[in-house]
PDB file of C-alpha atoms and ligand atoms in Angstrom:
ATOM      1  CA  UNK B 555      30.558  -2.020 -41.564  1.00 98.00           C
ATOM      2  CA  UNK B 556      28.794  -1.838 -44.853  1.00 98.00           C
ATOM      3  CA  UNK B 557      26.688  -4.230 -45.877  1.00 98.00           C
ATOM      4  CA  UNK B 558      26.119  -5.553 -49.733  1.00 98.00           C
ATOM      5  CA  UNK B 559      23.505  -8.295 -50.616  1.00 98.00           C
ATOM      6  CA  UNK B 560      25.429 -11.154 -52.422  1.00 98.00           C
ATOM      7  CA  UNK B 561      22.402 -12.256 -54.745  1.00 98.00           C
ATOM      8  CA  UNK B 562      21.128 -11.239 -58.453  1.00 98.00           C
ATOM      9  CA  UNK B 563      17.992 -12.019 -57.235  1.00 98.00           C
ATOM     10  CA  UNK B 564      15.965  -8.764 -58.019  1.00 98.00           C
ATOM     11  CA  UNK B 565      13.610  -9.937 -55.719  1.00 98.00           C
ATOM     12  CA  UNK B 566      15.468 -10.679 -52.612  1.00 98.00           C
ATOM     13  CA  UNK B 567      17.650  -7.679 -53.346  1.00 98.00           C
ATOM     14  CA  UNK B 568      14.444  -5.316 -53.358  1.00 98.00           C
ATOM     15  CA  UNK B 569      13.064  -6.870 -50.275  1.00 98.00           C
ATOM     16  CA  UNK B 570      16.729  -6.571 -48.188  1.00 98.00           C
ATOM     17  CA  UNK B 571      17.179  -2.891 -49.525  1.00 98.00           C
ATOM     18  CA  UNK B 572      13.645  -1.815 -48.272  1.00 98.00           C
ATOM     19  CA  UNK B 573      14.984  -2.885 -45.206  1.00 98.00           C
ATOM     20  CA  UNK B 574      17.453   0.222 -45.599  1.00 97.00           C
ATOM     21  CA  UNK B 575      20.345  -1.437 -44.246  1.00 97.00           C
ATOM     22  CA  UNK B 576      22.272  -2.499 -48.021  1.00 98.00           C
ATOM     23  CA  UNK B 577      24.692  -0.598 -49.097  1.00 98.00           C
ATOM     24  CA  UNK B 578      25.311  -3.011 -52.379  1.00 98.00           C
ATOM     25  CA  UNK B 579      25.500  -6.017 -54.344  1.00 98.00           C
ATOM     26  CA  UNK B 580      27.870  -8.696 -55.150  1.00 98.00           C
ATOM     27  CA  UNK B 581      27.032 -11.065 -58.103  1.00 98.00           C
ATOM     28  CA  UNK B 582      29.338 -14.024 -59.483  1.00 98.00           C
ATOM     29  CA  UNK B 583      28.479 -16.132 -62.232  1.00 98.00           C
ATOM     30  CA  UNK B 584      27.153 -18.738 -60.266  1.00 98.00           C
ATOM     31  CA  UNK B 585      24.261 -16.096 -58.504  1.00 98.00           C
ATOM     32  CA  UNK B 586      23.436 -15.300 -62.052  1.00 98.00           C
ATOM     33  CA  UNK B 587      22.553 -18.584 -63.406  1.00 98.00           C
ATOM     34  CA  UNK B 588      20.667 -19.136 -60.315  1.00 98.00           C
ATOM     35  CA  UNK B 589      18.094 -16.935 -61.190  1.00 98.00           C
ATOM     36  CA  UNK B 590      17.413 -18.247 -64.724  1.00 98.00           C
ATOM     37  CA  UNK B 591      17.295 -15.132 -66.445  1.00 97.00           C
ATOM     38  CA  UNK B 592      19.880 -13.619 -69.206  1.00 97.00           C
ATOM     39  CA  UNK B 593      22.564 -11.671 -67.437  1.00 97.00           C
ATOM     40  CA  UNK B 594      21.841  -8.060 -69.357  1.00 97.00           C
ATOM     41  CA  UNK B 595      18.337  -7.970 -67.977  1.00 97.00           C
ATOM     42  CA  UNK B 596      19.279  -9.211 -64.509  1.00 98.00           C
ATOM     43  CA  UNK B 597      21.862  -6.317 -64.614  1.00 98.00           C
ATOM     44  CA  UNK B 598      19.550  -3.737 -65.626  1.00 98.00           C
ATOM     45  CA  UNK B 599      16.945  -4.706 -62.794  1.00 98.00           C
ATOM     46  CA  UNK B 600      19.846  -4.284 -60.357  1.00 98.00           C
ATOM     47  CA  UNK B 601      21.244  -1.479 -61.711  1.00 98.00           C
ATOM     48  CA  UNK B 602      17.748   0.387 -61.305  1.00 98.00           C
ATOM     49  CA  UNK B 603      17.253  -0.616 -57.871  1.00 98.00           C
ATOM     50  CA  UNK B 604      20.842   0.123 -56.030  1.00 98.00           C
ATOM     51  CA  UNK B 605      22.914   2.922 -55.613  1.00 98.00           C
ATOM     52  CA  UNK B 606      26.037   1.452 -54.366  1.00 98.00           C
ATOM     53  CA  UNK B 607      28.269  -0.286 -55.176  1.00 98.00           C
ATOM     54  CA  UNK B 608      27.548  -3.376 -57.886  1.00 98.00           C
ATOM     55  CA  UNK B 609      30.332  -5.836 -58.443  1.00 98.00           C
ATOM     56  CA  UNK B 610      29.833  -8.497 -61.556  1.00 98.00           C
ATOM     57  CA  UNK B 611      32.318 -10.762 -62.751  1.00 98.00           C
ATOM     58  CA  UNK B 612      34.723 -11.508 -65.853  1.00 98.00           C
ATOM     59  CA  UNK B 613      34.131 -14.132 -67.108  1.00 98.00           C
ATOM     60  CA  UNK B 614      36.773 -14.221 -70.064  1.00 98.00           C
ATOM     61  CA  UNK B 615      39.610 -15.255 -67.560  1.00 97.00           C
ATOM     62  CA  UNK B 616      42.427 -16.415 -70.107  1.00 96.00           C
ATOM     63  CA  UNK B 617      44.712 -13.561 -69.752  1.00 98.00           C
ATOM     64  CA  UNK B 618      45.047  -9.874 -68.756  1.00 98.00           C
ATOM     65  CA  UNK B 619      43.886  -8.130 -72.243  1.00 98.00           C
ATOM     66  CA  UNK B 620      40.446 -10.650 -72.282  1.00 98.00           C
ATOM     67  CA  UNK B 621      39.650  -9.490 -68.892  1.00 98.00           C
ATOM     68  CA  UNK B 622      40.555  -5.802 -69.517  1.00 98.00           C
ATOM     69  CA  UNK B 623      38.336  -6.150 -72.712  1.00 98.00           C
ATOM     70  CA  UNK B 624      35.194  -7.485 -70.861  1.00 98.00           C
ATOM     71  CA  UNK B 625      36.058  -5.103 -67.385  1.00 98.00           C
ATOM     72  CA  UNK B 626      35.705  -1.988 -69.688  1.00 98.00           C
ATOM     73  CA  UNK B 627      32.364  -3.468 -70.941  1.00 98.00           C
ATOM     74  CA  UNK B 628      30.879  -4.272 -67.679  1.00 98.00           C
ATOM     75  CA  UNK B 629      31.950  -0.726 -66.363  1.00 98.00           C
ATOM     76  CA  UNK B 630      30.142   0.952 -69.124  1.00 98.00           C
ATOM     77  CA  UNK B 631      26.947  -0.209 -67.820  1.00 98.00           C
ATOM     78  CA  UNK B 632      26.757   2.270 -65.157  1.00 98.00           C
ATOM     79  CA  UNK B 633      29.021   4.414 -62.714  1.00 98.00           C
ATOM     80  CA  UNK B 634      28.412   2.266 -59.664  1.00 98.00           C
ATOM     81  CA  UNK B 635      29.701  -0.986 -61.079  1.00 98.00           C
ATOM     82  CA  UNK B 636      32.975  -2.600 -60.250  1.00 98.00           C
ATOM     83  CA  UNK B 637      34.249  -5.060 -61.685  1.00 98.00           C
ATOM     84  CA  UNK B 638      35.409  -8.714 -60.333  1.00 98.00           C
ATOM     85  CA  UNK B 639      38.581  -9.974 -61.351  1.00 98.00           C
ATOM     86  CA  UNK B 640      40.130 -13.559 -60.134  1.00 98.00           C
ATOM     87  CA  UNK B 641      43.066 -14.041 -58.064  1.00 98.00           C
ATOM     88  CA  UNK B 642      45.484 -14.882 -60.230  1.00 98.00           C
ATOM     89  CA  UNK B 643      48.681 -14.215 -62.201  1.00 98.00           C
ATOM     90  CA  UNK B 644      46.651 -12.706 -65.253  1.00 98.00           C
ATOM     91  CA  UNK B 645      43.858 -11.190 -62.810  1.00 98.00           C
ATOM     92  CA  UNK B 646      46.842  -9.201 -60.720  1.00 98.00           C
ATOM     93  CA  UNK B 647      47.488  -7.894 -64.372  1.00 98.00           C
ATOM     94  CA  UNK B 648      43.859  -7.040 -65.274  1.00 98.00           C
ATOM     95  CA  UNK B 649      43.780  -5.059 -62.223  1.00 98.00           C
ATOM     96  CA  UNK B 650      46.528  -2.743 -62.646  1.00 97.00           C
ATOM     97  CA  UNK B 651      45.272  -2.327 -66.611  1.00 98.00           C
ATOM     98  CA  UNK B 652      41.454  -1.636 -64.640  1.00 98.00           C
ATOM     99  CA  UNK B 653      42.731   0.517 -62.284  1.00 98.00           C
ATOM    100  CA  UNK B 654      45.141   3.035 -64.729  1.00 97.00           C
ATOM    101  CA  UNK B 655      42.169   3.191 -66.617  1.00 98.00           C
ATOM    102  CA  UNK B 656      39.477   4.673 -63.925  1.00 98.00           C
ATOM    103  CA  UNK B 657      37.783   1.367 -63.214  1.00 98.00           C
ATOM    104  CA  UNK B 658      36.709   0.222 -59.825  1.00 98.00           C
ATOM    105  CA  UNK B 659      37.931  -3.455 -59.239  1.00 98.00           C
ATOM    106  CA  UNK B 660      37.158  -6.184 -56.556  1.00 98.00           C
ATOM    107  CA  UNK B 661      39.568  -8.758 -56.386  1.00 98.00           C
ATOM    108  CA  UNK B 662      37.745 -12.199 -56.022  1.00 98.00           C
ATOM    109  CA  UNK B 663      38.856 -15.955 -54.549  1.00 98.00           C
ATOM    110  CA  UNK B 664      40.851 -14.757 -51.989  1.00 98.00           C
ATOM    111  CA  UNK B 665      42.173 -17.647 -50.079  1.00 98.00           C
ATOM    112  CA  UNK B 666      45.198 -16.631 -48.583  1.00 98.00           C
ATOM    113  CA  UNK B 667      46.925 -13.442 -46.442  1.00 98.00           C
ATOM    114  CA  UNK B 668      49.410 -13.450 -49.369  1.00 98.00           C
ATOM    115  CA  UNK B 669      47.140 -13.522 -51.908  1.00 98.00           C
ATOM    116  CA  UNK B 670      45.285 -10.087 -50.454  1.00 98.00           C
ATOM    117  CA  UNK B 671      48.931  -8.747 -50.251  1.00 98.00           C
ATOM    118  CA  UNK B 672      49.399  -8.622 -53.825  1.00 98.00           C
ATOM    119  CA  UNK B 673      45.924  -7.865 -54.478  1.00 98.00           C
ATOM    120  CA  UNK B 674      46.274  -4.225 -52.372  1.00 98.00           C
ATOM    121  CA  UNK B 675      49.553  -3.798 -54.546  1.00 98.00           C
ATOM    122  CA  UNK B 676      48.023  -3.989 -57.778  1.00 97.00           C
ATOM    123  CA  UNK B 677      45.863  -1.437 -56.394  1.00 98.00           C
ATOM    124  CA  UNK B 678      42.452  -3.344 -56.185  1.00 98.00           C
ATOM    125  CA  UNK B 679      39.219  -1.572 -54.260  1.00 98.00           C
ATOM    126  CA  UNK B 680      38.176  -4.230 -52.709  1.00 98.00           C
ATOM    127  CA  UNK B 681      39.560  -8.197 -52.035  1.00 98.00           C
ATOM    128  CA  UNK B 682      36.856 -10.820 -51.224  1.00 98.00           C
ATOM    129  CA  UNK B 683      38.657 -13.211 -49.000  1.00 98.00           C
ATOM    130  CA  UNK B 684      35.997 -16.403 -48.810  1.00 98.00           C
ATOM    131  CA  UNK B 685      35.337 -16.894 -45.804  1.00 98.00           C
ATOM    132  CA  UNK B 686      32.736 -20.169 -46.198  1.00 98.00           C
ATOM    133  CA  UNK B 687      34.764 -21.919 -48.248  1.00 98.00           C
ATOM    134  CA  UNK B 688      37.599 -22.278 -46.366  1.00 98.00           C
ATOM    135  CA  UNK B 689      35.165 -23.253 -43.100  1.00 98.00           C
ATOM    136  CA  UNK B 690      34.413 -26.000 -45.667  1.00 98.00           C
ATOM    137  CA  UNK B 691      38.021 -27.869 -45.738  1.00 98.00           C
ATOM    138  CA  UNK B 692      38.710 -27.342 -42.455  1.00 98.00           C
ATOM    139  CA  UNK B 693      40.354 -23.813 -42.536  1.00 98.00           C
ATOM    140  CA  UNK B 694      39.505 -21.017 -40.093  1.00 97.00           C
ATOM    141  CA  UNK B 695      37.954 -18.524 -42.610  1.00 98.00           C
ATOM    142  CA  UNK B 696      37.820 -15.936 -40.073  1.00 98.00           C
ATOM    143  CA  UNK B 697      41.446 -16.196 -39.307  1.00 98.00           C
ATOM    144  CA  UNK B 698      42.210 -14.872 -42.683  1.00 98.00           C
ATOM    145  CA  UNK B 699      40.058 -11.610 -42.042  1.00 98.00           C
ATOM    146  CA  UNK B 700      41.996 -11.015 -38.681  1.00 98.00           C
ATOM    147  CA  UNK B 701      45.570 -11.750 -41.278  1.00 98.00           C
ATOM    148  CA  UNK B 702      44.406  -9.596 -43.869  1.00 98.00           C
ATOM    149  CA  UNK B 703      42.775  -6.630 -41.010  1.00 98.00           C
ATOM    150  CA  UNK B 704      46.397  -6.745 -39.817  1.00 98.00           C
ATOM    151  CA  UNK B 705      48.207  -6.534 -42.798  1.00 98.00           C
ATOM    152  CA  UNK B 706      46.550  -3.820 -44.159  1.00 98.00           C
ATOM    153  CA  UNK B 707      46.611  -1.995 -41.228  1.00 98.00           C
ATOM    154  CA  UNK B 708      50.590  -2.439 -40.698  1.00 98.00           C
ATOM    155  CA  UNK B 709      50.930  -0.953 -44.233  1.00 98.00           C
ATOM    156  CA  UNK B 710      47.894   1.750 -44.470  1.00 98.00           C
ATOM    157  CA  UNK B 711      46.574  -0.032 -47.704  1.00 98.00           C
ATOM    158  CA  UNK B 712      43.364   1.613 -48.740  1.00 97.00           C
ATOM    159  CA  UNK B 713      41.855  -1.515 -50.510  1.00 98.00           C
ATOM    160  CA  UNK B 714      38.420  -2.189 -48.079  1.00 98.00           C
ATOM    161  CA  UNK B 715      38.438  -6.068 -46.706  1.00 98.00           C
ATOM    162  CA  UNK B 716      34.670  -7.570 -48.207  1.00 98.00           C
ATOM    163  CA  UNK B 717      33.652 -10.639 -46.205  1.00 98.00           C
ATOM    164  CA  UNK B 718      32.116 -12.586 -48.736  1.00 98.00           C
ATOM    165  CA  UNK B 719      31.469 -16.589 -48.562  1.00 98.00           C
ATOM    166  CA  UNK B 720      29.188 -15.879 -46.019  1.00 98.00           C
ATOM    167  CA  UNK B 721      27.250 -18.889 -44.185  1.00 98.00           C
ATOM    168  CA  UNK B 722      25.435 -17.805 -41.338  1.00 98.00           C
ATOM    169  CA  UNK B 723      25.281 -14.842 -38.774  1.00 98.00           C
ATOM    170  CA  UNK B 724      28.099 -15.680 -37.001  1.00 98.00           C
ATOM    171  CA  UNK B 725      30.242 -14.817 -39.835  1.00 98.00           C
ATOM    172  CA  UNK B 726      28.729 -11.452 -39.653  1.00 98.00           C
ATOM    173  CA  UNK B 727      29.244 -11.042 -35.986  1.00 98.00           C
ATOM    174  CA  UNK B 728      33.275 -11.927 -36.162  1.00 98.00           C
ATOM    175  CA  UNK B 729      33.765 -10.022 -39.484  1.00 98.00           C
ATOM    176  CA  UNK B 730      32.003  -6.712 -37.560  1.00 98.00           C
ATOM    177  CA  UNK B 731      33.994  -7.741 -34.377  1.00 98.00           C
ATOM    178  CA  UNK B 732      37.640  -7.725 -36.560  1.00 98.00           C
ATOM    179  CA  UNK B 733      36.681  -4.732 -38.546  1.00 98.00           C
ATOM    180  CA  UNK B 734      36.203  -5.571 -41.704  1.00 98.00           C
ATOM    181  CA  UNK B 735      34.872  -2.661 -44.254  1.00 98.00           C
ATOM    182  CA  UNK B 736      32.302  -4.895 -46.276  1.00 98.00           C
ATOM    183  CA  UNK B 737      30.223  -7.937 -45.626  1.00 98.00           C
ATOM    184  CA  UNK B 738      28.449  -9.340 -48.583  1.00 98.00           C
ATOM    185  CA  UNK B 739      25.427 -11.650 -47.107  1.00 98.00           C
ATOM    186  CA  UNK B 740      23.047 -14.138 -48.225  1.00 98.00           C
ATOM    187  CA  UNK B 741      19.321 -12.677 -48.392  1.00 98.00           C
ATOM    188  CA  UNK B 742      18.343 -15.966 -46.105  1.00 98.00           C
ATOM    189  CA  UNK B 743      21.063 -14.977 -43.574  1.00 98.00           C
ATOM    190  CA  UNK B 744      20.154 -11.075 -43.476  1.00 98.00           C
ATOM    191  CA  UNK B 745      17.059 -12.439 -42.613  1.00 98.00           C
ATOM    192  CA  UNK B 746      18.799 -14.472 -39.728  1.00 98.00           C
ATOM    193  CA  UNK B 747      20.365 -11.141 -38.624  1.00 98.00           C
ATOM    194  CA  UNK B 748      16.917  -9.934 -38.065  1.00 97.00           C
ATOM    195  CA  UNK B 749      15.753 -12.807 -36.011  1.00 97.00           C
ATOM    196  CA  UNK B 750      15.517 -13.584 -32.080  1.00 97.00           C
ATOM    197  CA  UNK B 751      13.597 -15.502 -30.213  1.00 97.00           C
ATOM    198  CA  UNK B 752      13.111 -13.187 -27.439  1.00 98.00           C
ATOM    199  CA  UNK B 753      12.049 -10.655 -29.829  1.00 98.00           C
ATOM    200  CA  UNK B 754       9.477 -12.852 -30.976  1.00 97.00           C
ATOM    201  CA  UNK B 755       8.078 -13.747 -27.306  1.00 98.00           C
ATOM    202  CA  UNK B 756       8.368  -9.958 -26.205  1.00 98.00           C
ATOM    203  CA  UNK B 757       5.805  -9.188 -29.087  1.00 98.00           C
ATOM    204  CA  UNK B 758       3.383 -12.209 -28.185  1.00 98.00           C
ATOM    205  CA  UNK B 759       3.468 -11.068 -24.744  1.00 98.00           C
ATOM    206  CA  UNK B 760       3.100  -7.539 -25.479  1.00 98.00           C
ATOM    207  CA  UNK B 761       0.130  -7.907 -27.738  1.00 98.00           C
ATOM    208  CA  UNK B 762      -1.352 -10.410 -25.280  1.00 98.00           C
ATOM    209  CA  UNK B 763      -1.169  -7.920 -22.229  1.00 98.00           C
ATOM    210  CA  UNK B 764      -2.768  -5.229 -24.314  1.00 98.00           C
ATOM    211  CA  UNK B 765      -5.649  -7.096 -25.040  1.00 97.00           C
ATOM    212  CA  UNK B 766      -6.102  -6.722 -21.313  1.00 97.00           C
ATOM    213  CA  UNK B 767      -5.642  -2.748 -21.544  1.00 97.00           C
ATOM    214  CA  UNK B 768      -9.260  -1.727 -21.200  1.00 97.00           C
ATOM    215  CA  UNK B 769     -10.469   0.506 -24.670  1.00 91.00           C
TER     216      UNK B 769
HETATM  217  O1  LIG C2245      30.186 -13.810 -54.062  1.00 70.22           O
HETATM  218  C1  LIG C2245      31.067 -14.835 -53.773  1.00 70.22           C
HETATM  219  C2  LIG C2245      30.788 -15.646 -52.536  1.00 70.22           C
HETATM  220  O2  LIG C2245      30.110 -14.933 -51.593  1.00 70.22           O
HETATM  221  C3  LIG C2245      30.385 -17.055 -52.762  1.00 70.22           C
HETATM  222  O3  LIG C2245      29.815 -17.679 -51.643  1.00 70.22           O
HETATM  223  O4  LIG C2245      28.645 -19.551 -50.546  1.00 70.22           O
HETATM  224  O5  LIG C2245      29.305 -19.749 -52.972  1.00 70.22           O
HETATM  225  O6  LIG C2245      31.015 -19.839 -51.172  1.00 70.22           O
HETATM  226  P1  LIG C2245      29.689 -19.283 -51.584  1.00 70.22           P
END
C-alpha cells in the first residue's frame, strides 16, 4: 500500500518523508489555510521536497470549463501533480475534459460505492472515498473501501482506491487489510503508526541491562 502524507505542512511533510516511508501528498483547501501561508509558496515548498504524487484542489467548482481552466493551471506547476476534482455532476465532466487532455485526476468526496462507480468511468486516477467522515454520522467508512475494493475488482477498473479521511491507525490497519492502493494519513497518526508501548519498554530495558555489560 502506498502511503501519501495528507498535510501542506512543509514541515511535517519533510519530517514524515525522512522517515522514507511517503510516497506523496494530498492537500485540500482546508490543509492549505491551515498553514497560514499563500498557496503558490506552500506549493513550491512541496513541490521541491516530493517526488510522487501531489494532489491539490479546484477550487473554481461552478461547472466543468471553470474546473478544466484551473486543472490545466495547477498541472502546469509540475509533472507530479494531479489534480482534485469534486464528486459531482460538473466534476464527472471536468474529469473526462482532464483526462483527454493528459492530466492526472483524483476524484475527491467520495461518499458512496456509486459515486466511485462513475468516478472509474469518467476515467479518474484515483477516488478518495472519506473514510472519517462517514465514521462521524454513524456510517461504517470502512465498509465503503471493502464496496468500492469489490467493485473495482469485479470490473478490472484501473482507478487506485486512496483512503483518505483518515482518523487514527486503525483506519490504516483495515484499509491495508482490504487492499486498498493509497492511504493518505495525518502526520500525528503516521506518528501513531510508529508507536508501541512494548517497543518503548524493550528499549528501557535494553539500555538498562547494558549498563550492566562490563566496558
Ligand atoms: O484530504 C481530504 C481528507 O483526508 C480530509 O480529512 O479529517 O478533514 O475529514 P478530514
Amino acid at each position: 500500500m502506498k502511503i501519501f502524507i495528507d498535510s501542506a505542512d512543509i514541515n511535517e511533510i519533510k519530517k514524515a518523508n525522512a522517515m522514507g516511508v511517503i510516497d506523496g501528498v494530498t492537500t485540500n483547501p482546508s490543509l492549505i489555510a491551515k498553514t497560514g501561508r499563500d498557496f503558490k509558496s506552500c506549493v513550491k515548498d512541496i513541490v521541491a521536497e516530493i517526488k510522487g504524487p501531489i494532489s491539490l484542489e479546484v477550487t473554481h467548482i461552478d461547472t466543468a470549463e471553470t474546473m478544466f481552466e484551473e486543472a490545466k493551471k495547477l498541472a502546469d506547476i509540475a509533472k507530479n501533480v494531479v489534480v482534485k476534482i469534486p464528486l459531482t455532476e460538473e466534476g464527472l465532466k471536468a474529469v473526462k475534459l482532464c483526462r483527454n487532455h493528459g492530466i492526472n485526476v483524483n476524484v475527491t468526496l467520495c461518499f458512496s460505492p456509486n459515486q466511485a462507480l462513475l468516478a472509474a468511468k469518467a476515467g479518474a486516477n484515483y477516488i478518495s472515498p472519506f473514510v472519517g467522515r462517514l465514521d462521524d454520522i454513524s456510517e461504517e467508512g470502512m465498509q465503503l473501501i471493502d464496496q468500492i475494493a469489490q467493485i473495482y475488482s469485479n470490473y478490472k477498473f484501473d482507478t487506485e482506491i486512496l483512503v483518505a479521511s483518515i482518523r487514527n491507525p486503525l483506519h490504516v490497519r483495515d484499509a491495508a487489510l482490504i487492499g486498498a492502493d493509497v492511504c493518505t494519513i495525518p502526520f500525528s497518526v503516521i506518528q501513531q503508526l510508529v508507536k508501541h508501548t512494548l517497543t518503548d519498554i524493550g528499549l528501557a530495558k535494553f539500555a538498562k541491562d547494558w549498563e550492566k555489560v562490563p566496558k
